[in-house]
Short mmCIF file of C-alpha atoms and ligand atoms in Angstrom, two decimals:
data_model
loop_
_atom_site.label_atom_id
_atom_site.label_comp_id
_atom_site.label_asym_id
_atom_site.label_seq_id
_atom_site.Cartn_x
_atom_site.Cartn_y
_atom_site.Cartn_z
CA UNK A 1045 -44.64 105.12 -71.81
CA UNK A 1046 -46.13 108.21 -69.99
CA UNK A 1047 -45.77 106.25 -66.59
CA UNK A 1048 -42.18 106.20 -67.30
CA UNK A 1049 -41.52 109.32 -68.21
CA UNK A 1050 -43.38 110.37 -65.24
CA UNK A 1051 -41.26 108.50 -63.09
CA UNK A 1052 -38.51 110.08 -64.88
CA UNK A 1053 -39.36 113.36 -64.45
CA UNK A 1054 -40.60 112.56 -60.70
CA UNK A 1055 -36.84 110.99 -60.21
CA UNK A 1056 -34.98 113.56 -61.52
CA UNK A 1057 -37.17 115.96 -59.43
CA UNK A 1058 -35.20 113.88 -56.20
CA UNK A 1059 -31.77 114.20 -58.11
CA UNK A 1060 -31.71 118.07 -58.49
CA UNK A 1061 -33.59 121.16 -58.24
CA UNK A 1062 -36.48 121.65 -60.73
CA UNK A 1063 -35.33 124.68 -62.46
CA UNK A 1064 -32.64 123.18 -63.99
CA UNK A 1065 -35.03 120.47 -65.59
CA UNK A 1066 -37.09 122.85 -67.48
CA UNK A 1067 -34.07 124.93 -68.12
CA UNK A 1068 -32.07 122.14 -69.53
CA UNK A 1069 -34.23 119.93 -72.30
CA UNK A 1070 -31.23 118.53 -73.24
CA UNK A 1071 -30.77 116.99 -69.99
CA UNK A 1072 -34.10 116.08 -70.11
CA UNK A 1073 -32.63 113.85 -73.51
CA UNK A 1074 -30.26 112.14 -71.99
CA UNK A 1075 -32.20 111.15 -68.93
CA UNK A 1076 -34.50 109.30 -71.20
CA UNK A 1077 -32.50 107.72 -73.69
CA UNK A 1078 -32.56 103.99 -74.36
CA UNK A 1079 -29.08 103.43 -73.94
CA UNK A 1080 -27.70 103.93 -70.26
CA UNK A 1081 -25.33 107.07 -69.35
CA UNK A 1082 -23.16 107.97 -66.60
CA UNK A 1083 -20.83 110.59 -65.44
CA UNK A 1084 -18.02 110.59 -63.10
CA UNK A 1085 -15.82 113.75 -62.49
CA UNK A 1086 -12.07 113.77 -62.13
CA UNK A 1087 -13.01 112.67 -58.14
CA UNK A 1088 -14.55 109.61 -58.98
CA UNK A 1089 -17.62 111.25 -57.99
CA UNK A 1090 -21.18 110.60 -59.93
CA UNK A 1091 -22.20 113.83 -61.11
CA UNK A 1092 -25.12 112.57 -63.33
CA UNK A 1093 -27.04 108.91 -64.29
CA UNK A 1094 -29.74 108.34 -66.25
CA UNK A 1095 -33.30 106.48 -65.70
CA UNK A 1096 -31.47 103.45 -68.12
CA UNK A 1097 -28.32 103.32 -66.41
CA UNK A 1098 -30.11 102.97 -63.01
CA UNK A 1099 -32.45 100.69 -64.33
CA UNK A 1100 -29.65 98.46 -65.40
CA UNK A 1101 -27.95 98.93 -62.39
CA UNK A 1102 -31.20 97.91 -60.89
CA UNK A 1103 -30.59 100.83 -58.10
CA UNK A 1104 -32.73 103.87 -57.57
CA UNK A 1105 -31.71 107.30 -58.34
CA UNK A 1106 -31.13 108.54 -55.29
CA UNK A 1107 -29.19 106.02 -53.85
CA UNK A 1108 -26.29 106.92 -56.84
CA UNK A 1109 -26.29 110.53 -57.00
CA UNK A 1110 -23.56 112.23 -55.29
CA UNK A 1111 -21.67 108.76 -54.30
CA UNK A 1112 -18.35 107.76 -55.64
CA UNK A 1113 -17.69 104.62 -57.00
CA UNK A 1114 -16.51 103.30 -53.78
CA UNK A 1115 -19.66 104.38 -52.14
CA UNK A 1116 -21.94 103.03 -54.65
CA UNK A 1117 -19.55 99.49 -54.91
CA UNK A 1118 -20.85 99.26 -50.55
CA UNK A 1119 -24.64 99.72 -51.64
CA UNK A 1120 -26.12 96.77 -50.09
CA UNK A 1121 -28.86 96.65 -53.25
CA UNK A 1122 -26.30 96.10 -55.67
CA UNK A 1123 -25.78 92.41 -56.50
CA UNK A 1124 -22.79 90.49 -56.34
CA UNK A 1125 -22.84 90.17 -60.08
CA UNK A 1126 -23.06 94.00 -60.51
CA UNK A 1127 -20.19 94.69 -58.27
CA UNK A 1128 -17.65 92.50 -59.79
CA UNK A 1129 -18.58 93.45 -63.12
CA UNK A 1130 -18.25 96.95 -62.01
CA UNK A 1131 -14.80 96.29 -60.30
CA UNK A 1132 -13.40 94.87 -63.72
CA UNK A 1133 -14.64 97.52 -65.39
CA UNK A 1134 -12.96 100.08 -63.11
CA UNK A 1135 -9.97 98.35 -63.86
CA UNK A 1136 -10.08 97.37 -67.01
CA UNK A 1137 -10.29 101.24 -67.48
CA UNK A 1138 -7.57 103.03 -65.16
CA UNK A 1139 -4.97 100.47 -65.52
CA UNK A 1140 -5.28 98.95 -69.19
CA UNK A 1141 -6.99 102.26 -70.48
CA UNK A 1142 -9.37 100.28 -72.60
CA UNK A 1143 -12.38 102.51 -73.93
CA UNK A 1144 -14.69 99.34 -75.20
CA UNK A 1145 -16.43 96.47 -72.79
CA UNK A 1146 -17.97 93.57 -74.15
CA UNK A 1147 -20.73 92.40 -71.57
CA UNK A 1148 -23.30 89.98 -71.06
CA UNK A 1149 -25.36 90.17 -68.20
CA UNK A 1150 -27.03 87.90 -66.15
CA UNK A 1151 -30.11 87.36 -68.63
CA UNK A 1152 -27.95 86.29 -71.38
CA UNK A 1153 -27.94 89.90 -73.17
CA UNK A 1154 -25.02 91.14 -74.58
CA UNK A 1155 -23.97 94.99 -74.07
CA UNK A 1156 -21.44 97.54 -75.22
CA UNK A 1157 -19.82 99.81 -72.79
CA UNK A 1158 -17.96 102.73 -74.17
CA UNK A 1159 -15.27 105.21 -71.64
CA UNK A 1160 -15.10 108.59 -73.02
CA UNK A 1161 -12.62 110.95 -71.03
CA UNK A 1162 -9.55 113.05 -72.04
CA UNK A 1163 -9.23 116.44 -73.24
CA UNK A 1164 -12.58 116.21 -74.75
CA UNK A 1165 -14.15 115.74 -71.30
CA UNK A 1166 -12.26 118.13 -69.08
CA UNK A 1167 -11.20 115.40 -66.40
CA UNK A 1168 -15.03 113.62 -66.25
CA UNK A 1169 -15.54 110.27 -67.44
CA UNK A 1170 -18.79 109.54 -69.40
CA UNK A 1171 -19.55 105.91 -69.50
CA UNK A 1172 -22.35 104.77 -72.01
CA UNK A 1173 -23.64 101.14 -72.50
CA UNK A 1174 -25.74 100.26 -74.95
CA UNK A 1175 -27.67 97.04 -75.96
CA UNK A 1176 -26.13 95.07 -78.61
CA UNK A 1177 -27.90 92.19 -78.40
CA UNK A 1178 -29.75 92.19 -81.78
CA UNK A 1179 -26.56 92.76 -83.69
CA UNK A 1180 -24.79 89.89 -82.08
CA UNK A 1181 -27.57 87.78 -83.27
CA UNK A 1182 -27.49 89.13 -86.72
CA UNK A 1183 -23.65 88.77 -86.77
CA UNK A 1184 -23.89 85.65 -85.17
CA UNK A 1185 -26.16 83.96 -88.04
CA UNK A 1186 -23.84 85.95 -90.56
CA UNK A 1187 -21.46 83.58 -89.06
CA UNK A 1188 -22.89 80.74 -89.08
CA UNK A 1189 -24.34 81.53 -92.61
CA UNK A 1190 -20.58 82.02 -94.02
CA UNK A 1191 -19.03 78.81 -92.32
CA UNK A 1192 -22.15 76.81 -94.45
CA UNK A 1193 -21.93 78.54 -97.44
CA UNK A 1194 -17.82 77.95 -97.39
CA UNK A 1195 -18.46 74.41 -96.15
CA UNK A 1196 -20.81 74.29 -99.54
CA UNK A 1197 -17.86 74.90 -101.57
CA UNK A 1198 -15.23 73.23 -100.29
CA UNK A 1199 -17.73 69.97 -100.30
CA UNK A 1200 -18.36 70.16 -104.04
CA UNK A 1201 -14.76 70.00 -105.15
CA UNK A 1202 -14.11 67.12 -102.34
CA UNK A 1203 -17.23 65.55 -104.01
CA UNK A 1204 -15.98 65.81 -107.07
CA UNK A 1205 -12.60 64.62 -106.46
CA UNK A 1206 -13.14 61.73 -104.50
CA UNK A 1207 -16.02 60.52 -107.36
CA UNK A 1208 -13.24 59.90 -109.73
CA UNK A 1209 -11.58 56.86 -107.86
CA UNK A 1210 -14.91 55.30 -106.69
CA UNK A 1211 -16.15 55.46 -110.00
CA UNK A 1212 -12.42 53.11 -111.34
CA UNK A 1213 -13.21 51.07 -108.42
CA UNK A 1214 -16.88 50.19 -109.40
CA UNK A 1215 -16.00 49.51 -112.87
CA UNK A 1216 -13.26 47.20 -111.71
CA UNK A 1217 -15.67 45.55 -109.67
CA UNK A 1218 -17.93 44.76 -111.89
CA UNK A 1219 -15.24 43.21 -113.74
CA UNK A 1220 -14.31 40.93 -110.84
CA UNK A 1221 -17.84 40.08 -110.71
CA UNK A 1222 -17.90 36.66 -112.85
CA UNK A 1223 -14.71 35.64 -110.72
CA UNK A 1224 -15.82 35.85 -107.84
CA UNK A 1225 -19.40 34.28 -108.97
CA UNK A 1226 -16.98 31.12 -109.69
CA UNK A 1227 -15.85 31.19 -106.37
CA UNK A 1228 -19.31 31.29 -105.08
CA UNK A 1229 -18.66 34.85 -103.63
CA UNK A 1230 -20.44 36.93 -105.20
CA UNK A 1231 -22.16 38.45 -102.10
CA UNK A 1232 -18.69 40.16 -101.76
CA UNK A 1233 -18.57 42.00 -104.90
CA UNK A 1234 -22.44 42.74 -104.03
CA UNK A 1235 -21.44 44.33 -100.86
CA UNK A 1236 -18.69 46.47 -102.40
CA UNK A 1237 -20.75 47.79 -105.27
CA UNK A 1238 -23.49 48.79 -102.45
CA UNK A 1239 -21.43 50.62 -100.12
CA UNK A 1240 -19.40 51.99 -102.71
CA UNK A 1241 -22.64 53.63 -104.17
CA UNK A 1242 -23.95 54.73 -100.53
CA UNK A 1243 -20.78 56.58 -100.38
CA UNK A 1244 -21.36 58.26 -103.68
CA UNK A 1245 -24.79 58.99 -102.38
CA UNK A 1246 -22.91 60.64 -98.96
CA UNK A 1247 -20.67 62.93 -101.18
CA UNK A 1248 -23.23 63.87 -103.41
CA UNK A 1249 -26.71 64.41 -101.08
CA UNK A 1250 -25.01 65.10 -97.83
CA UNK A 1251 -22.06 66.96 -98.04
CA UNK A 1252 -23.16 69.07 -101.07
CA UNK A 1253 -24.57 71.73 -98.71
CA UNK A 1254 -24.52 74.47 -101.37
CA UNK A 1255 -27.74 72.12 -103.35
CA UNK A 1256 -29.61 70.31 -100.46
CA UNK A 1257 -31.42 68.10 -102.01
CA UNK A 1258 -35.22 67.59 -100.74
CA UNK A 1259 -35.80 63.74 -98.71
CA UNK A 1260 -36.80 61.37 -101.09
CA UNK A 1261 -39.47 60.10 -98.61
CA UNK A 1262 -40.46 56.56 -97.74
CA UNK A 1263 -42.89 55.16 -95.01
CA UNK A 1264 -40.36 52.47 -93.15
CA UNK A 1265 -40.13 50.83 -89.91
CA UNK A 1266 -38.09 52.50 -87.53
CA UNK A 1267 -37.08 49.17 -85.66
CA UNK A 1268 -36.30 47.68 -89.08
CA UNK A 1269 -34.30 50.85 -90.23
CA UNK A 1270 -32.29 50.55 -86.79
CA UNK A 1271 -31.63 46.96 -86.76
CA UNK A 1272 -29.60 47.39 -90.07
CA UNK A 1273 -27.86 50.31 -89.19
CA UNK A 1274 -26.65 48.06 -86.00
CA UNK A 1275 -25.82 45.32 -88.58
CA UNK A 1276 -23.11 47.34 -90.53
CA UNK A 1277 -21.46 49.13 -87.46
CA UNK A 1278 -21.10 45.91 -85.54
CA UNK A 1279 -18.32 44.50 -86.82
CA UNK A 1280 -16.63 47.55 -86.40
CA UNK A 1281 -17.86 48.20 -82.62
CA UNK A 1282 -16.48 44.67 -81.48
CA UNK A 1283 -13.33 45.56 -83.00
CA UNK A 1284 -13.19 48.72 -80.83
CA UNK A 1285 -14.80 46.97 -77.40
CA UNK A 1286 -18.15 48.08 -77.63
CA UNK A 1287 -21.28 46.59 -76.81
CA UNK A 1288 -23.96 47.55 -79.05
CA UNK A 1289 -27.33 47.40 -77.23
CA UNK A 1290 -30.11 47.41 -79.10
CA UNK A 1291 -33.78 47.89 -77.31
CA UNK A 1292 -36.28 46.18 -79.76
CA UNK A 1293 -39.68 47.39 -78.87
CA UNK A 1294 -42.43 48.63 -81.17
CA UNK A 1295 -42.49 46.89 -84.94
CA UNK A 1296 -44.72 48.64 -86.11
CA UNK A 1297 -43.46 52.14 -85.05
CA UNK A 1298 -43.14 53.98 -88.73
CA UNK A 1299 -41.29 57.05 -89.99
CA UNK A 1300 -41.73 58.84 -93.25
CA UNK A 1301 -38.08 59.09 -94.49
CA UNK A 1302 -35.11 59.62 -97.09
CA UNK A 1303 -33.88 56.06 -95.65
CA UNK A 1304 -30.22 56.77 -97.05
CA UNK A 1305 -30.09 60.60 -95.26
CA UNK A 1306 -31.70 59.09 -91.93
CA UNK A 1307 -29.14 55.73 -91.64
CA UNK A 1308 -26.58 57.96 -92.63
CA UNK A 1309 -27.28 60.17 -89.52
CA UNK A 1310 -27.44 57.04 -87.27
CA UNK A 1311 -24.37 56.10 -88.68
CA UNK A 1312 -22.61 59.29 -87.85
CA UNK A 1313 -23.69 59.27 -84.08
CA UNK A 1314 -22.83 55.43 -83.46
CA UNK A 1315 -19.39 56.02 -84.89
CA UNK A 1316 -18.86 59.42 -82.92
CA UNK A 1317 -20.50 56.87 -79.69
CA UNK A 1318 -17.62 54.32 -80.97
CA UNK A 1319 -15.28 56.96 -81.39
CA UNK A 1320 -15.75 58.42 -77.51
CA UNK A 1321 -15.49 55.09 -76.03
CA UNK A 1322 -12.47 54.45 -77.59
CA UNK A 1323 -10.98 57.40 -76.23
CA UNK A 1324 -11.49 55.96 -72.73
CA UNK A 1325 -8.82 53.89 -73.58
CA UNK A 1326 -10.62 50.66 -71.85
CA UNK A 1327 -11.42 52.04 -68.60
CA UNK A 1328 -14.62 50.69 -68.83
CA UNK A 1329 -16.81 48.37 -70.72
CA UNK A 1330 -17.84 50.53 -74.08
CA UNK A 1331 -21.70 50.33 -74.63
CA UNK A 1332 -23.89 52.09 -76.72
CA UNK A 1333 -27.54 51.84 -76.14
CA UNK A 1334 -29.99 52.55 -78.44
CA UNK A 1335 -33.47 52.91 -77.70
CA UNK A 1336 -37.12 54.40 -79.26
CA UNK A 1337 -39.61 56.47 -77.41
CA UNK A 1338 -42.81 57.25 -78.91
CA UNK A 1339 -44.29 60.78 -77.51
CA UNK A 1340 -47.26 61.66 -79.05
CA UNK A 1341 -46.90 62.13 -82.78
CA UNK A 1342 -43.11 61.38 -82.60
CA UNK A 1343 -40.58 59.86 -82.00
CA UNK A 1344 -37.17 59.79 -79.95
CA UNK A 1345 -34.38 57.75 -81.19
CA UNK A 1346 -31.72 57.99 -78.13
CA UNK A 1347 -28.54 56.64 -78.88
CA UNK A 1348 -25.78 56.43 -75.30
CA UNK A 1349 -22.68 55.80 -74.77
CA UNK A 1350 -20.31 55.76 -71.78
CA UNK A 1351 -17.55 57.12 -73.44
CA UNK A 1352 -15.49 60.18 -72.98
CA UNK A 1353 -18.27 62.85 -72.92
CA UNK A 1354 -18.04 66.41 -73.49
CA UNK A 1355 -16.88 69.72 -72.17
CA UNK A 1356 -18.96 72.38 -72.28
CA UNK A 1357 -16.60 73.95 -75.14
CA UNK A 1358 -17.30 71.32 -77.50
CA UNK A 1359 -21.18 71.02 -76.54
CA UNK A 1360 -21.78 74.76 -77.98
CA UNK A 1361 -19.89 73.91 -81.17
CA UNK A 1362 -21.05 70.65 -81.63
CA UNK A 1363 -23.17 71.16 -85.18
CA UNK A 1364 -20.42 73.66 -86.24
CA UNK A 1365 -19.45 72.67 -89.87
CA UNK A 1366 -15.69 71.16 -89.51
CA UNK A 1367 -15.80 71.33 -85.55
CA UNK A 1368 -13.83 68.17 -84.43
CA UNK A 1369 -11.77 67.45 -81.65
CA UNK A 1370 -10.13 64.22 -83.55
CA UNK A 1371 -6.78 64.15 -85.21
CA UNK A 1372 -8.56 62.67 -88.25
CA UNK A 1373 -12.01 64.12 -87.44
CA UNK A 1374 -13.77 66.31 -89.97
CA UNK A 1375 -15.90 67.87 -88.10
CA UNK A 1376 -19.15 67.26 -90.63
CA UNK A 1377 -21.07 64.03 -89.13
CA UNK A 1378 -23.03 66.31 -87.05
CA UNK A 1379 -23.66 69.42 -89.30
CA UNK A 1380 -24.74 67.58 -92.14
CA UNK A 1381 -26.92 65.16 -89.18
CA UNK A 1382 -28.37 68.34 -88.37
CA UNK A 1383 -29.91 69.75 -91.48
CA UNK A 1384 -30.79 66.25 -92.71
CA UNK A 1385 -33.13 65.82 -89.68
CA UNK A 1386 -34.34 69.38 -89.80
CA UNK A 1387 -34.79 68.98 -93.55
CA UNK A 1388 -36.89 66.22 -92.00
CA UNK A 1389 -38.96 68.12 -89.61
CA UNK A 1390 -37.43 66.52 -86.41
CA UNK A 1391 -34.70 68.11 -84.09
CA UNK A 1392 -31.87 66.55 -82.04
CA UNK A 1393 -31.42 67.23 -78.70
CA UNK A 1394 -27.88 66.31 -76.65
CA UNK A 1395 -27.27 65.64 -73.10
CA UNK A 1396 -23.60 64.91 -72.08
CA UNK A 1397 -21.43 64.56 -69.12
CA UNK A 1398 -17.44 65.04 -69.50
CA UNK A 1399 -16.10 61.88 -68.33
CA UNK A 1400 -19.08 59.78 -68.16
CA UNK A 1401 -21.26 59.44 -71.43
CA UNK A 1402 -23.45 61.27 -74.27
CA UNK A 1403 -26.67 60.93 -75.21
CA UNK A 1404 -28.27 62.06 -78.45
CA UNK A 1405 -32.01 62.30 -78.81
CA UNK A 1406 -32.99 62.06 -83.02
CA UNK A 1407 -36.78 63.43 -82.90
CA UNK A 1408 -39.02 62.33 -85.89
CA UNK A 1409 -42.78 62.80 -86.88
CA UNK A 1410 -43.95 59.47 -87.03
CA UNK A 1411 -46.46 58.21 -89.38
N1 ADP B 282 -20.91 60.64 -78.59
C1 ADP B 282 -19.98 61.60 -78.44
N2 ADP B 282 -19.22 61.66 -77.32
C2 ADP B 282 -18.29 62.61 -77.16
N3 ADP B 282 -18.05 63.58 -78.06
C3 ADP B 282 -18.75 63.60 -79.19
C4 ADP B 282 -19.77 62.62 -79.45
N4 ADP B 282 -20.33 62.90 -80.65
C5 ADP B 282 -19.69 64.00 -81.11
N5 ADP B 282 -18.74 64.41 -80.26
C6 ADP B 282 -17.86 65.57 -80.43
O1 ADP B 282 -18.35 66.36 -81.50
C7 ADP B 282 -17.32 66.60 -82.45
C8 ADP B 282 -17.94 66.73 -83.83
O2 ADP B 282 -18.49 65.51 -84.28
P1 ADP B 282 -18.70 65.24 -85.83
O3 ADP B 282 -19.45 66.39 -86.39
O4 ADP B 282 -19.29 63.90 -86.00
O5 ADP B 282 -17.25 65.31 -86.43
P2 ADP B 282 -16.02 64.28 -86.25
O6 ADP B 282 -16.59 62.97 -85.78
O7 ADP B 282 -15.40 64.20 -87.60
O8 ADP B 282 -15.11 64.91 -85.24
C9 ADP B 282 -16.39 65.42 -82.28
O9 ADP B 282 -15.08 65.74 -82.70
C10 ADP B 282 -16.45 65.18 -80.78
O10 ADP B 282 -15.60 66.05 -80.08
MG1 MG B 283 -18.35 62.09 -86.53
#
């Protein structure tokens, strides 16, 4: 801290003469404040920087003071980046007059960069930039926070409305049942009143984001757990021309797991996998590969395709509650995927190419 205000005082020593420095502790304020200042007079001409705006400028003092912007856009130190930035800048404030920049840099940090001339400043222009990069977090998770809480509430009254008709259908089921045990197909009405219950289940644990409801945990084989998922969606996946590919390696591989939550999330990225194939329109063979890797204590559960792949648009809103780029999407498979594996202690990871395939990595503690 003392080194830099050294340096401070040491470069402002090079800017102008000393007297002025002790005369002018206000000055001596500005030059040290965190956020970066500069002033240009009605010439274009920089009549005054300070040690923040230089830093970010990553020029020294000297070089700026006294230069117009010209001058300072021909500095061979200043990076590429720098001078186009600076060049929009320029423009963005003679021609549209706008007073506010929005910026991020080249390390991902995101500034504010506020004009100030007029009348108030008697022909100079003051430019001030500040780092915002802690509020566009905050707002950013405020964001995020109000898209799950809303996602919370329109899930309970979809939840509740679409209980009513599964629960007629059940009951009619069940009154099928002894017909269908005379016609020695009774697995049928079996199946029905399973998957109409694992869809109660969905509604009620999954999309009811406002009460997550903790994993009710069970030790089970993550082969085994795979090998049915691959079961129900293959029917489907020939119907659509895809290959399912199934890798069957370790047995005895085991995962501590809410069974429902977990196939549910499997199911969700096959059908998305079935779902980008598709969109192909046949241009290729559809597979989806699905594979384990054990890494120390965990384990990887990638599931491929060679479908349509993503843009980079739809890779940073992926896990966005209601995010979809299908007509009849709705945008939850991978939101509610998401907190049901973090719920779980794992993470997933994505890798995708636009145009050639996707691959989803499901991370797991294993037991
Ligand atoms: N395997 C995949 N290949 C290409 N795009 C995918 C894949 N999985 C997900 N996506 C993209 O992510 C979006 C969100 O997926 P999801 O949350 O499951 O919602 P939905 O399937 O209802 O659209 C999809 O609309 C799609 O654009
Ligand atoms: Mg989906």
């Amino acid at each position: 801290m003392i080194s830099e205000f050294q340096e401070a005082l040491l470069d402002t020593v090079g800017a102008c003469p000393p007297t002025q420095i002790a005369n002018n502790k206000y000055e001596n304020v500005l030059e040290n404040l965190d956020s970066g200042i500069m002033l240009f007079d009605s010439d274009g001409v920089l009549t005054f920087i300070n040690v923040q705006m230089a830093k970010l400028l990553e020029l020294p003092r000297s070089s700026l003071a006294g230069r117009n912007l010209m001058q300072i856009l021909h500095l061979p130190e200043l990076s590429r980046f720098k001078k186009k930035r600076i060049m929009r800048i320029y423009k963005e404030t003679i021609f549209h007059r706008k007073r506010y920049h929005e910026l991020i840099d080249e390390y991902g940090r995101h500034w504010l960069m506020t004009v100030t001339y007029g009348d108030q400043m008697d022909g100079d222009f003051l430019f001030s930039l500040k780092d915002v990069s802690d509020y566009k977090q905050i707002e950013q998770t405020a964001y995020q926070n109000d898209k799950l809480a809303m996602l919370g509430r329109i899930s309970a009254s979809i939840a509740h409305e679409i209980r009513n008709p599964l629960t007629a259908i059940r009951g009619f089921i069940q009154l099928l049942r002894p017909h269908l045990m005379e016609l020695g197909r009774d697995e049928y009405a079996r199946i029905i009143l399973t998957e109409i219950d694992r869809a109660n289940d969905i509604i009620y644990e999954f999309l009811n984001s406002s009460k997550p409801s903790a994993p009710q945990k069970t030790a089970v084989s993550v082969m085994g757990l795979l090998k049915e998922v691959v079961m129900l969606t293959e029917s489907e996946a020939l119907m659509k021309g895809c290959q399912i590919a199934l890798d069957e390696n370790d047995e005895l591989m085991k995962v501590s797991i809410d069974v429902k939550q977990i196939k549910q999330v499997i199911l969700n990225m096959i059908k998305n996998a079935m779902d980008a194939i598709e969109s192909i329109g046949g241009e290729r063979e559809g597979c989806i590969d699905i594979h384990t890797v054990l890494e120390g204590s965990y384990v990887h559960i990638c599931i491929e395709d060679n479908g349509l792949g993503m843009d980079h648009n739809t890779l940073s809103r992926l896990f966005d509650p209601f995010f979809t780029t299908k007509e009849s999407g709705t945008g939850l498979g991978l939101a509610v995927s998401y907190r049901i594996i973090k719920n779980h202690g794992g993470f997933i990871h994505v890798d995708s190419q636009h145009g050639m395939g996707t691959q989803f990595k499901i991370t797991l503690p294993v037991v």
